[in-house]
């Protein structure tokens, strides 16, 4: 096993630090490798999983500036946001609630332990220091533990690509008083790699409450750093961290309000690795903390903290059989306005996985994990994934897996007053899911590709809201009544189809398309809110000249339900939005960037009552030196 791929994998800084055999001369296309599906570098066609990979080059071509905008263009992923950039953005995978998606940045789990559900607010994640994103669809708890019951988003920050020093800087300005700046320093000197990124964004914004005059702005500053040192042929060590300070203004539902949130985040990872030709062992410690100060109708603060110690191992038993194994312990703490006394949870986990190349064309991956939660006891999860190649053009794949999510601190112990009081439910049980999928991937000789996946996710013990008895005279909950949450009886289900297509039309034009059909409903047969039944994205990438490239994308979203201003659940209007981005290489080191969002000034809503951007223009420069 050669050091080339070991070092390649190290630069991703993802959770598992283990590799695949490769010769030093092998050319590795990072767009065709997944580091997340099996915690080892695996060819996409051999992983057996539904994975989307976005590299920095692909990110730059889209012209997107936020992770949520980028993910919205993927099959099987839907995004909703309650206003302009910086406001709360939720990501759903296969129609499942956002709390079932685990999100990692450089190996650090950033799901918020102090929030009401533990979901990640994608409105707080910008793209300035991001080099790669992998999205795993389907239950992944057998490798990633709790909260990965619908999928995983793995984000990697920028790393050195060549020996020596590389620097990049960019500045973008445009509509709504938007200014985005970013600087990155990357260096590789012999055995030492390190990278430093600093970014800042701000905007005056527009009203989060649709149609209101007051603008809701945001500010965000982020610093990230990573380093790795190859001590000798076997030993290496490294560390990464990020600091982020955010401020955002937001509104009440249907009304302007002077609400604000300050948010401070810190995450870090330190690790040491020992590798031989046939084995790799990694010991790591990760930390994540987030503090949120809310100034709204019920002001208060929220603090969440997570510490995790993990050991991961990998051994190649033979050239066709690899074993992965590991153990971890994790502690979460949360305290805040709704849980003033605070609460904590500790979990212990062990896992094992076998990767077997049964034949040259057949790969089988079997994973199993046991988590022991201090509040809920032992929770087992399994995953089986297989892929079979019919020649060079066709790959068939199938997987099934289980997932779980333990209730959040606020769901169990939260308590708020006011006209619509909430009281947690300490008797809540663990939410459990089962994922089934089959799919096929086709490659065409001219560079085209087609991918089709059929999926179904069943969820038991789904935590659902129970609303108070409404008093129309007091315009509040009736006396003695309150909102709460319960485990809904029965089985919730989400099923559908994911279709992705890419086809070069000529040497300078490439057409792409994603379509997702999702039929998502709760155990009581009510449709899940804010999940579009039809989600279509079309894209056309063009090399307009040797120096000018452009992209046009069109997204159509249809058949959604939400809680409407008339206090009933009903349909939201369908919408179609087009975006345009251009990139012109002014010199070998400087690019001019232009972008038009919502090209035809479509009026639409992600969430009932909350506004979205009208036509907006952005212009910037990006340099390499």
Coordinates of C-alpha atoms in Angstrom, one line a residue:
X1 CA 0.0 0.0 0.0
X2 CA 1.6 3.2 -1.1
X3 CA 1.9 6.5 0.7
X4 CA 0.3 8.4 -2.2
X5 CA -3.3 7.5 -1.4
X6 CA -2.6 7.7 2.4
X7 CA -1.6 11.3 2.0
X8 CA -4.5 12.0 -0.4
X9 CA -6.9 10.7 2.2
X10 CA -5.3 12.6 5.0
X11 CA -6.0 15.9 3.1
X12 CA -9.7 15.3 3.3
X13 CA -9.7 15.4 7.1
X14 CA -12.9 13.4 7.2
X15 CA -13.8 11.1 10.0
X16 CA -12.1 7.8 9.1
X17 CA -8.4 8.1 8.2
X18 CA -7.9 4.9 6.2
X19 CA -7.2 4.1 2.6
X20 CA -7.3 1.8 -0.4
X21 CA -4.4 0.2 -2.3
X22 CA -3.0 2.2 -5.2
X23 CA 0.2 2.5 -7.1
X24 CA 2.2 5.7 -6.8
X25 CA 1.6 6.3 -10.5
X26 CA -2.2 5.9 -10.3
X27 CA -4.2 9.0 -11.4
X28 CA -7.0 9.6 -8.9
X29 CA -10.1 11.5 -9.9
X30 CA -11.5 12.9 -6.7
X31 CA -14.9 13.4 -8.4
X32 CA -15.1 9.6 -8.7
X33 CA -14.1 8.8 -5.1
X34 CA -16.1 8.9 -1.9
X35 CA -14.3 9.2 1.4
X36 CA -17.5 9.1 3.5
X37 CA -19.7 6.2 2.4
X38 CA -17.5 3.5 3.9
X39 CA -15.0 5.6 5.9
X40 CA -12.4 4.7 3.4
X41 CA -11.6 6.0 -0.1
X42 CA -13.9 4.0 -2.3
X43 CA -14.8 4.3 -6.0
X44 CA -18.3 5.7 -6.3
X45 CA -19.3 2.7 -8.4
X46 CA -18.1 0.3 -5.7
X47 CA -19.6 1.9 -2.6
X48 CA -23.2 0.5 -3.0
X49 CA -24.5 3.8 -1.6
X50 CA -26.2 6.9 -2.9
X51 CA -23.5 9.6 -2.8
X52 CA -23.2 13.0 -4.3
X53 CA -19.7 14.6 -4.4
X54 CA -19.0 18.3 -5.0
X55 CA -15.4 19.5 -5.5
X56 CA -14.2 23.1 -5.3
X57 CA -14.1 23.3 -9.1
X58 CA -17.8 22.3 -9.3
X59 CA -18.7 24.7 -6.4
X60 CA -17.0 27.6 -8.2
X61 CA -18.9 26.8 -11.5
X62 CA -22.3 27.0 -9.7
X63 CA -21.6 30.5 -8.4
X64 CA -23.2 29.6 -5.1
X65 CA -22.0 31.3 -1.9
X66 CA -23.9 29.3 0.7
X67 CA -23.9 25.5 1.4
X68 CA -27.7 25.5 1.4
X69 CA -28.0 27.0 -2.1
X70 CA -25.5 24.4 -3.3
X71 CA -27.2 21.4 -1.7
X72 CA -30.6 22.5 -3.1
X73 CA -29.4 21.5 -6.6
X74 CA -28.8 17.8 -5.6
X75 CA -31.2 14.9 -6.2
X76 CA -32.9 13.8 -3.0
X77 CA -32.2 17.1 -1.1
X78 CA -34.6 19.9 -0.4
X79 CA -33.9 23.2 1.3
X80 CA -36.2 25.7 3.0
X81 CA -35.2 29.1 4.4
X82 CA -37.1 31.6 6.5
X83 CA -35.8 34.8 4.8
X84 CA -32.6 36.2 3.5
X85 CA -29.0 34.8 3.8
X86 CA -28.2 34.1 7.4
X87 CA -31.7 33.2 8.5
X88 CA -32.6 29.7 9.5
X89 CA -32.2 27.2 6.6
X90 CA -33.3 23.5 6.9
X91 CA -32.0 20.7 4.8
X92 CA -34.1 17.6 4.3
X93 CA -32.8 14.4 2.7
X94 CA -35.4 12.2 1.1
X95 CA -38.2 14.2 2.7
X96 CA -37.2 13.4 6.3
X97 CA -37.0 16.0 9.0
X98 CA -33.8 18.0 9.3
X99 CA -32.9 16.6 12.7
X100 CA -32.2 13.2 11.0
X101 CA -29.2 14.6 9.1
X102 CA -25.7 14.5 10.6
X103 CA -23.3 17.2 9.5
X104 CA -19.6 17.1 9.8
X105 CA -16.9 19.8 9.2
X106 CA -13.4 18.4 9.1
X107 CA -14.5 15.4 11.1
X108 CA -16.4 17.5 13.8
X109 CA -20.1 16.8 14.2
X110 CA -21.8 20.3 14.2
X111 CA -25.4 19.3 15.0
X112 CA -26.5 21.8 17.7
X113 CA -26.9 20.0 21.1
X114 CA -28.6 23.2 22.5
X115 CA -31.3 23.6 19.8
X116 CA -34.8 22.4 20.1
X117 CA -34.2 19.3 17.8
X118 CA -30.4 19.1 17.4
X119 CA -30.7 20.0 13.7
X120 CA -28.1 22.0 11.9
X121 CA -28.9 25.6 10.8
X122 CA -27.5 25.7 7.3
X123 CA -28.1 29.4 7.2
X124 CA -25.0 29.8 9.3
X125 CA -22.7 27.8 6.9
X126 CA -21.1 29.7 4.1
X127 CA -18.8 28.4 1.3
X128 CA -15.7 30.5 1.7
X129 CA -13.3 27.9 3.1
X130 CA -15.0 24.8 1.7
X131 CA -13.1 22.5 -0.7
X132 CA -15.3 19.4 -0.9
X133 CA -18.8 18.3 0.2
X134 CA -20.1 14.7 0.2
X135 CA -23.8 14.0 0.7
X136 CA -24.8 10.4 1.7
X137 CA -28.5 9.7 1.3
X138 CA -30.2 7.0 3.4
X139 CA -29.7 5.7 7.0
X140 CA -26.0 5.8 8.0
X141 CA -26.2 5.2 11.8
X142 CA -24.3 1.9 11.5
X143 CA -21.1 4.0 10.9
X144 CA -22.0 7.4 12.1
X145 CA -24.2 6.7 15.1
X146 CA -27.3 8.7 16.1
X147 CA -28.9 11.5 14.1
X148 CA -27.7 10.0 10.8
X149 CA -31.0 8.3 10.2
X150 CA -31.7 10.1 6.9
X151 CA -28.2 10.9 5.7
X152 CA -24.9 12.6 6.3
X153 CA -23.3 15.8 5.0
X154 CA -19.5 15.8 5.2
X155 CA -17.8 19.1 4.6
X156 CA -14.0 19.5 4.1
X157 CA -12.2 22.8 4.2
X158 CA -9.4 23.9 1.8
X159 CA -6.1 21.9 1.9
X160 CA -2.7 22.3 0.2
X161 CA -2.8 20.7 -3.3
X162 CA 0.9 21.0 -4.3
X163 CA 4.3 21.5 -2.8
X164 CA 5.0 25.1 -1.8
X165 CA 2.7 28.0 -1.0
X166 CA -0.7 28.7 -2.5
X167 CA -2.8 31.7 -1.7
X168 CA -6.3 32.7 -2.8
X169 CA -8.4 35.8 -2.2
X170 CA -11.8 36.9 -3.3
X171 CA -14.2 39.8 -2.9
X172 CA -17.9 39.8 -4.0
X173 CA -20.4 42.6 -3.7
X174 CA -24.0 43.1 -4.9
X175 CA -27.7 43.4 -4.1
X176 CA -29.1 44.0 -0.6
X177 CA -25.8 45.5 0.5
X178 CA -24.0 42.2 0.2
X179 CA -20.2 42.0 0.7
X180 CA -18.3 38.7 0.9
X181 CA -14.5 38.5 1.3
X182 CA -12.3 35.5 1.8
X183 CA -8.5 34.8 2.0
X184 CA -6.8 31.4 2.2
X185 CA -3.1 30.5 2.8
X186 CA -2.1 26.9 2.0
X187 CA 1.4 25.5 2.4
X188 CA 3.1 22.1 1.9
X189 CA 6.7 21.9 2.9
X190 CA 8.0 18.3 3.0
X191 CA 6.3 16.5 5.9
X192 CA 4.2 19.5 6.9
X193 CA 0.8 20.5 5.4
X194 CA -1.2 23.4 6.8
X195 CA -4.0 25.8 5.7
X196 CA -5.5 28.9 7.1
X197 CA -8.7 30.6 5.9
X198 CA -10.4 33.8 7.0
X199 CA -13.8 34.9 5.6
X200 CA -16.3 37.7 6.3
X201 CA -19.7 38.3 4.9
X202 CA -22.4 40.9 5.6
X203 CA -25.6 42.1 4.0
X204 CA -28.4 44.5 4.7
X205 CA -30.8 41.8 3.4
X206 CA -34.5 42.1 2.9
X207 CA -37.5 41.5 5.1
X208 CA -37.7 37.9 6.4
X209 CA -41.5 38.4 6.8
X210 CA -42.8 38.5 3.2
X211 CA -43.8 41.8 1.9
X212 CA -42.7 43.9 4.9
X213 CA -40.6 47.0 4.7
X214 CA -37.9 46.4 7.4
X215 CA -34.8 44.6 6.0
X216 CA -33.2 41.8 8.0
X217 CA -29.4 41.7 7.7
X218 CA -26.6 39.5 8.8
X219 CA -22.8 39.5 9.6
X220 CA -20.5 36.5 9.8
X221 CA -16.8 36.1 10.4
X222 CA -15.1 32.7 10.2
X223 CA -11.5 31.5 10.8
X224 CA -10.4 27.9 10.1
X225 CA -7.1 26.2 10.3
X226 CA -5.8 22.7 9.7
X227 CA -2.3 21.0 9.9
X228 CA -0.8 17.6 9.4
X229 CA 2.7 16.5 10.1
X230 CA 4.2 13.2 8.8
X231 CA 6.5 12.3 11.8
X232 CA 8.1 9.3 10.0
X233 CA 7.1 6.5 7.6
X234 CA 4.5 5.2 10.0
X235 CA 3.4 8.0 12.4
X236 CA 1.6 11.2 11.7
X237 CA -0.4 13.8 13.7
X238 CA -2.5 16.7 13.1
X239 CA -5.2 19.2 14.2
X240 CA -7.9 21.4 12.8
X241 CA -10.2 24.0 14.3
X242 CA -12.7 26.7 13.3
X243 CA -14.1 29.8 15.0
X244 CA -17.3 31.5 13.8
X245 CA -19.1 34.6 15.0
X246 CA -22.5 35.4 13.5
X247 CA -25.2 37.9 13.8
X248 CA -28.6 37.8 12.1
X249 CA -31.9 39.7 12.3
X250 CA -35.2 37.8 11.8
X251 CA -38.9 38.3 12.0
X252 CA -42.0 36.8 13.5
X253 CA -44.2 34.7 11.3
X254 CA -46.2 37.1 9.1
X255 CA -45.0 40.3 10.8
X256 CA -41.9 42.5 11.0
X257 CA -40.1 42.3 14.4
X258 CA -36.8 43.6 15.7
X259 CA -35.5 40.1 16.6
X260 CA -31.8 39.3 16.6
X261 CA -29.5 36.4 17.3
X262 CA -25.8 36.4 18.1
X263 CA -24.1 33.0 17.6
X264 CA -20.6 31.9 18.5
X265 CA -19.2 28.5 17.4
X266 CA -16.0 26.7 18.0
X267 CA -15.0 23.2 16.7
X268 CA -11.7 21.3 16.7
X269 CA -10.1 18.0 16.1
X270 CA -6.7 16.6 17.1
X271 CA -5.5 13.2 16.0
X272 CA -2.6 10.8 15.8
X273 CA -2.2 8.0 13.3
X274 CA -0.1 4.9 12.9
X275 CA 0.0 3.3 9.4
X276 CA 1.7 0.3 7.9
X277 CA 1.2 -1.3 4.5
X278 CA -1.8 -3.3 5.6
X279 CA -3.2 -1.4 8.6
X280 CA -4.0 2.0 10.0
X281 CA -5.0 3.1 13.5
X282 CA -6.3 6.5 14.4
X283 CA -7.0 8.1 17.8
X284 CA -8.8 11.4 17.7
X285 CA -10.5 13.9 20.0
X286 CA -13.2 16.3 18.7
X287 CA -14.9 19.2 20.4
X288 CA -17.9 21.4 19.3
X289 CA -19.6 24.2 21.3
X290 CA -22.2 26.8 20.2
X291 CA -23.6 29.7 22.1
X292 CA -26.7 31.5 20.9
X293 CA -28.1 34.7 22.4
X294 CA -31.7 35.4 21.3
X295 CA -33.4 38.8 21.5
X296 CA -37.0 38.1 20.6
X297 CA -40.4 37.9 22.3
X298 CA -38.9 35.4 24.8
X299 CA -35.2 36.4 25.0
X300 CA -32.6 34.1 26.4
X301 CA -29.4 32.2 25.8
X302 CA -28.7 28.6 24.7
X303 CA -25.4 26.8 25.0
X304 CA -24.5 23.3 23.7
X305 CA -21.3 21.4 23.9
X306 CA -20.1 18.0 22.5
X307 CA -16.9 16.2 23.3
X308 CA -15.9 12.9 21.6
X309 CA -13.0 10.6 21.9
X310 CA -12.7 7.9 19.2
X311 CA -10.4 5.1 18.0
X312 CA -10.8 3.9 14.4
X313 CA -8.8 1.0 12.9
X314 CA -8.5 -0.7 9.5
X315 CA -6.8 -3.9 8.5
X316 CA -6.5 -5.4 5.0
X317 CA -6.9 -9.1 5.7
X318 CA -6.3 -10.0 2.1
X319 CA -6.3 -8.1 -1.2
X320 CA -10.1 -8.6 -1.4
X321 CA -11.2 -8.3 2.3
X322 CA -10.8 -5.3 4.5
X323 CA -12.0 -4.9 8.1
X324 CA -12.8 -1.6 9.8
X325 CA -13.5 -1.3 13.5
X326 CA -13.6 1.2 16.2
X327 CA -15.0 2.6 19.5
X328 CA -16.0 6.0 20.7
X329 CA -17.4 7.8 23.7
X330 CA -19.4 11.1 23.4
X331 CA -20.8 13.5 26.0
X332 CA -23.3 16.3 25.2
X333 CA -24.3 19.1 27.5
X334 CA -27.1 21.7 26.9
X335 CA -28.4 24.6 29.0
X336 CA -30.5 27.5 28.1
X337 CA -33.7 29.5 28.4
X338 CA -35.9 26.5 28.0
X339 CA -33.8 24.1 30.1
X340 CA -32.3 26.5 32.8
X341 CA -31.1 23.6 34.9
X342 CA -29.2 22.0 32.0
X343 CA -29.0 18.4 31.0
X344 CA -26.4 16.0 29.7
X345 CA -26.2 12.7 27.8
X346 CA -23.3 10.2 27.4
X347 CA -23.1 7.6 24.7
X348 CA -20.6 4.8 24.0
X349 CA -20.3 3.1 20.7
X350 CA -18.5 0.3 19.0
X351 CA -18.7 -0.6 15.3
X352 CA -17.3 -3.1 12.7
X353 CA -17.4 -3.2 9.0
X354 CA -16.3 -5.7 6.3
X355 CA -15.6 -4.7 2.7
X356 CA -15.4 -7.7 0.5
X357 CA -14.6 -7.7 -3.2
X358 CA -16.3 -11.1 -3.8
X359 CA -15.4 -11.0 -7.5
X360 CA -13.9 -8.4 -9.9
X361 CA -17.4 -7.1 -10.4
X362 CA -19.2 -7.7 -7.1
X363 CA -18.6 -5.7 -3.9
X364 CA -20.4 -6.3 -0.6
X365 CA -20.2 -4.0 2.5
X366 CA -21.6 -5.1 5.8
X367 CA -21.6 -2.7 8.8
X368 CA -22.8 -3.0 12.4
X369 CA -22.8 -0.7 15.3
X370 CA -23.9 -0.8 19.0
X371 CA -24.6 2.5 20.8
X372 CA -25.3 2.6 24.5
X373 CA -27.0 5.8 25.5
X374 CA -27.1 6.9 29.1
X375 CA -30.8 7.7 28.8
X376 CA -32.0 4.9 26.5
X377 CA -29.7 1.9 26.9
X378 CA -28.4 -0.2 24.0
X379 CA -29.3 0.7 20.4
X380 CA -28.1 -1.6 17.5
X381 CA -27.9 -0.5 13.9
X382 CA -26.9 -2.4 10.7
X383 CA -26.2 -1.6 7.1
X384 CA -25.7 -3.8 4.0
X385 CA -24.6 -2.3 0.7
X386 CA -23.7 -4.1 -2.5
X387 CA -22.8 -3.1 -6.1
X388 CA -22.4 -5.2 -9.2
X389 CA -20.8 -4.0 -12.4
X390 CA -22.2 -5.2 -15.8
X391 CA -19.2 -4.3 -17.8
X392 CA -17.8 -0.8 -17.9
X393 CA -21.0 1.0 -18.5
X394 CA -23.6 -0.3 -16.0
X395 CA -23.5 -0.6 -12.2
X396 CA -26.4 -2.0 -10.2
X397 CA -26.5 -1.3 -6.5
X398 CA -28.7 -1.9 -3.5
X399 CA -28.5 -1.1 0.2
X400 CA -30.6 -1.4 3.4
X401 CA -29.8 0.1 6.7
X402 CA -31.2 1.2 10.1
X403 CA -30.9 4.5 11.9
X404 CA -31.9 6.1 15.1
X405 CA -32.1 9.5 16.9
X406 CA -32.3 10.1 20.6
X407 CA -34.7 13.0 21.6
X408 CA -33.1 16.3 22.2
X409 CA -32.7 17.9 25.7
X410 CA -35.4 20.5 24.9
X411 CA -37.8 17.9 23.5
X412 CA -37.5 16.0 26.9
X413 CA -37.2 18.8 29.4
X414 CA -37.9 22.1 27.7
X415 CA -40.3 24.6 29.3
X416 CA -41.4 28.0 28.0
X417 CA -44.1 30.4 29.1
X418 CA -45.9 33.1 27.2
X419 CA -49.2 32.9 25.3
X420 CA -48.2 29.6 23.7
X421 CA -46.4 27.7 26.4
X422 CA -44.4 24.5 25.7
X423 CA -43.7 21.6 28.0
X424 CA -41.3 18.8 27.1
X425 CA -42.0 15.1 27.4
X426 CA -39.5 13.2 29.5
X427 CA -41.2 9.9 28.4
X428 CA -40.1 10.2 24.8
X429 CA -38.5 7.2 23.2
X430 CA -35.8 6.9 20.5
X431 CA -36.9 7.5 16.9
X432 CA -35.9 4.6 14.6
X433 CA -35.7 4.3 10.9
X434 CA -35.2 1.7 8.2
X435 CA -33.9 2.6 4.8
X436 CA -34.3 0.5 1.6
X437 CA -33.0 1.5 -1.9
X438 CA -32.0 0.0 -5.2
X439 CA -30.4 1.8 -8.1
X440 CA -28.5 1.7 -11.3
X441 CA -25.7 3.9 -12.7
X442 CA -25.0 4.1 -16.5
X443 CA -21.9 5.6 -18.1
X444 CA -22.0 6.6 -21.8
X445 CA -19.0 6.5 -24.0
X446 CA -19.0 10.2 -24.7
X447 CA -18.8 11.2 -21.0
X448 CA -22.5 11.2 -20.2
X449 CA -23.9 9.5 -17.1
X450 CA -27.4 8.6 -15.8
X451 CA -28.2 7.5 -12.2
X452 CA -31.6 6.2 -11.0
X453 CA -32.5 5.3 -7.4
X454 CA -35.7 4.0 -5.8
X455 CA -35.9 4.6 -2.0
X456 CA -38.1 4.1 1.0
X457 CA -37.5 5.2 4.6
X458 CA -39.8 4.0 7.4
X459 CA -39.7 5.7 10.7
X460 CA -41.1 4.5 14.0
X461 CA -41.6 6.5 17.2
X462 CA -41.5 9.7 15.1
X463 CA -41.6 12.7 17.5
X464 CA -44.6 14.9 16.5
X465 CA -46.0 18.1 17.8
X466 CA -49.2 18.2 19.8
X467 CA -50.7 21.7 19.9
X468 CA -52.6 23.4 22.7
X469 CA -56.3 24.2 22.7
X470 CA -56.5 27.6 21.1
X471 CA -58.6 30.4 22.8
X472 CA -59.7 32.8 20.0
X473 CA -60.7 35.4 22.5
X474 CA -57.4 35.5 24.3
X475 CA -55.5 34.7 21.1
X476 CA -53.4 32.3 23.1
X477 CA -53.5 28.7 24.5
X478 CA -56.6 28.1 26.6
X479 CA -56.0 28.1 30.4
X480 CA -54.2 24.9 31.5
X481 CA -53.3 24.0 27.8
X482 CA -49.9 23.8 26.4
X483 CA -47.9 22.6 23.4
X484 CA -45.8 19.4 23.7
X485 CA -44.3 16.6 21.7
X486 CA -45.1 12.8 21.7
X487 CA -43.9 9.7 19.9
X488 CA -46.6 9.2 17.2
X489 CA -48.0 5.6 17.0
X490 CA -47.6 3.8 13.8
X491 CA -45.1 4.2 11.0
X492 CA -44.1 7.3 9.0
X493 CA -42.9 6.7 5.5
X494 CA -41.0 8.6 2.8
X495 CA -40.5 6.9 -0.6
X496 CA -39.7 8.1 -4.1
X497 CA -37.3 8.3 -7.0
X498 CA -34.0 10.1 -7.6
X499 CA -32.8 10.7 -11.1
X500 CA -29.6 12.4 -12.2
X501 CA -28.3 13.0 -15.7
X502 CA -25.3 14.6 -17.3
X503 CA -24.5 14.7 -21.0
X504 CA -21.9 16.7 -23.0
X505 CA -23.8 18.2 -25.9
X506 CA -20.6 19.4 -27.6
X507 CA -17.0 20.2 -26.7
X508 CA -18.2 23.4 -25.0
X509 CA -21.7 22.6 -23.7
X510 CA -22.8 20.2 -20.9
X511 CA -26.4 19.6 -20.0
X512 CA -27.3 18.3 -16.5
X513 CA -30.6 17.4 -14.8
X514 CA -31.8 16.2 -11.4
X515 CA -35.3 15.1 -10.6
X516 CA -36.7 13.9 -7.3
X517 CA -40.2 12.5 -6.7
X518 CA -41.0 12.3 -2.9
X519 CA -44.1 10.9 -1.3
X520 CA -43.6 11.7 2.4
X521 CA -46.2 11.3 5.0
X522 CA -46.6 10.9 8.8
X523 CA -47.9 7.9 10.7
X524 CA -51.4 9.4 10.7
X525 CA -51.2 9.5 6.8
X526 CA -50.9 13.4 6.8
X527 CA -48.3 14.6 4.3
X528 CA -45.1 16.0 5.7
X529 CA -45.0 19.7 5.4
X530 CA -42.5 21.6 3.2
X531 CA -41.5 18.5 1.2
X532 CA -42.1 19.0 -2.5
X533 CA -43.5 16.1 -4.3
X534 CA -41.7 17.2 -7.5
X535 CA -38.3 18.9 -7.5
X536 CA -36.6 19.4 -10.9
X537 CA -33.3 21.1 -11.6
X538 CA -31.8 21.7 -15.1
X539 CA -28.3 23.1 -15.7
X540 CA -26.4 24.1 -18.8
X541 CA -22.6 24.7 -18.4
X542 CA -20.9 26.4 -21.3
X543 CA -17.3 27.3 -22.2
X544 CA -18.1 30.5 -24.2
X545 CA -14.5 31.1 -25.0
X546 CA -11.0 30.1 -23.8
X547 CA -11.4 32.4 -20.9
X548 CA -15.2 32.7 -20.3
X549 CA -17.4 30.1 -18.8
X550 CA -21.0 30.3 -17.7
X551 CA -23.8 28.3 -16.2
X552 CA -27.6 28.7 -16.3
X553 CA -29.7 26.7 -13.9
X554 CA -33.5 26.4 -13.6
X555 CA -35.3 24.9 -10.7
X556 CA -39.0 23.9 -10.6
X557 CA -40.6 22.9 -7.3
X558 CA -44.2 21.6 -7.2
X559 CA -46.8 20.2 -4.9
X560 CA -45.9 21.3 -1.4
X561 CA -47.9 21.7 1.8
X562 CA -47.3 24.2 4.7
X563 CA -49.1 25.9 7.6
X564 CA -50.7 28.8 6.0
X565 CA -51.6 32.4 7.2
X566 CA -55.3 31.3 7.6
X567 CA -54.0 28.8 10.3
X568 CA -54.7 25.7 8.2
X569 CA -52.4 23.3 6.4
X570 CA -52.7 23.8 2.7
X571 CA -50.8 24.0 -0.6
X572 CA -48.0 26.5 -1.3
X573 CA -47.9 27.7 -4.9
X574 CA -45.4 26.0 -7.3
X575 CA -42.5 28.0 -8.5
X576 CA -39.7 28.1 -11.1
X577 CA -36.5 30.1 -10.5
X578 CA -33.6 30.6 -12.9
X579 CA -30.0 31.7 -12.0
X580 CA -27.1 32.7 -14.1
X581 CA -23.4 32.7 -13.3
X582 CA -20.3 33.8 -15.3
X583 CA -16.6 33.5 -14.7
X584 CA -14.0 35.3 -16.9
X585 CA -10.3 34.6 -16.6
X586 CA -8.8 38.1 -16.8
X587 CA -5.3 36.9 -16.3
X588 CA -3.6 33.7 -15.3
X589 CA -4.1 34.7 -11.7
X590 CA -7.3 36.8 -11.6
X591 CA -10.9 35.9 -12.4
X592 CA -13.9 38.2 -12.8
X593 CA -17.1 36.6 -11.3
X594 CA -20.7 37.6 -12.1
X595 CA -24.0 36.2 -10.9
X596 CA -27.7 36.9 -11.3
X597 CA -30.0 35.2 -8.8
X598 CA -33.7 34.8 -9.7
X599 CA -33.2 35.9 -13.2
X600 CA -36.9 36.5 -14.0
X601 CA -37.7 38.1 -10.6
X602 CA -40.1 35.2 -9.6
X603 CA -42.2 35.8 -6.5
X604 CA -42.3 32.7 -4.4
X605 CA -41.8 31.3 -0.8
X606 CA -39.9 28.4 0.7
X607 CA -41.9 28.7 3.9
X608 CA -45.4 30.2 4.1
X609 CA -45.2 33.8 5.2
X610 CA -41.4 34.2 4.7
X611 CA -39.8 36.1 1.8
X612 CA -37.2 35.1 -0.7
X613 CA -34.8 37.1 -2.9
X614 CA -36.1 38.9 -6.0
X615 CA -33.8 39.5 -8.9
X616 CA -30.3 40.1 -7.5
X617 CA -26.9 41.0 -9.0
X618 CA -23.4 40.2 -7.7
X619 CA -20.0 41.0 -9.1
X620 CA -16.6 40.0 -7.7
X621 CA -12.9 39.1 -8.2
X622 CA -11.0 36.0 -7.3
X623 CA -7.3 35.7 -7.4
X624 CA -4.6 33.0 -7.0
X625 CA -1.0 33.9 -6.1

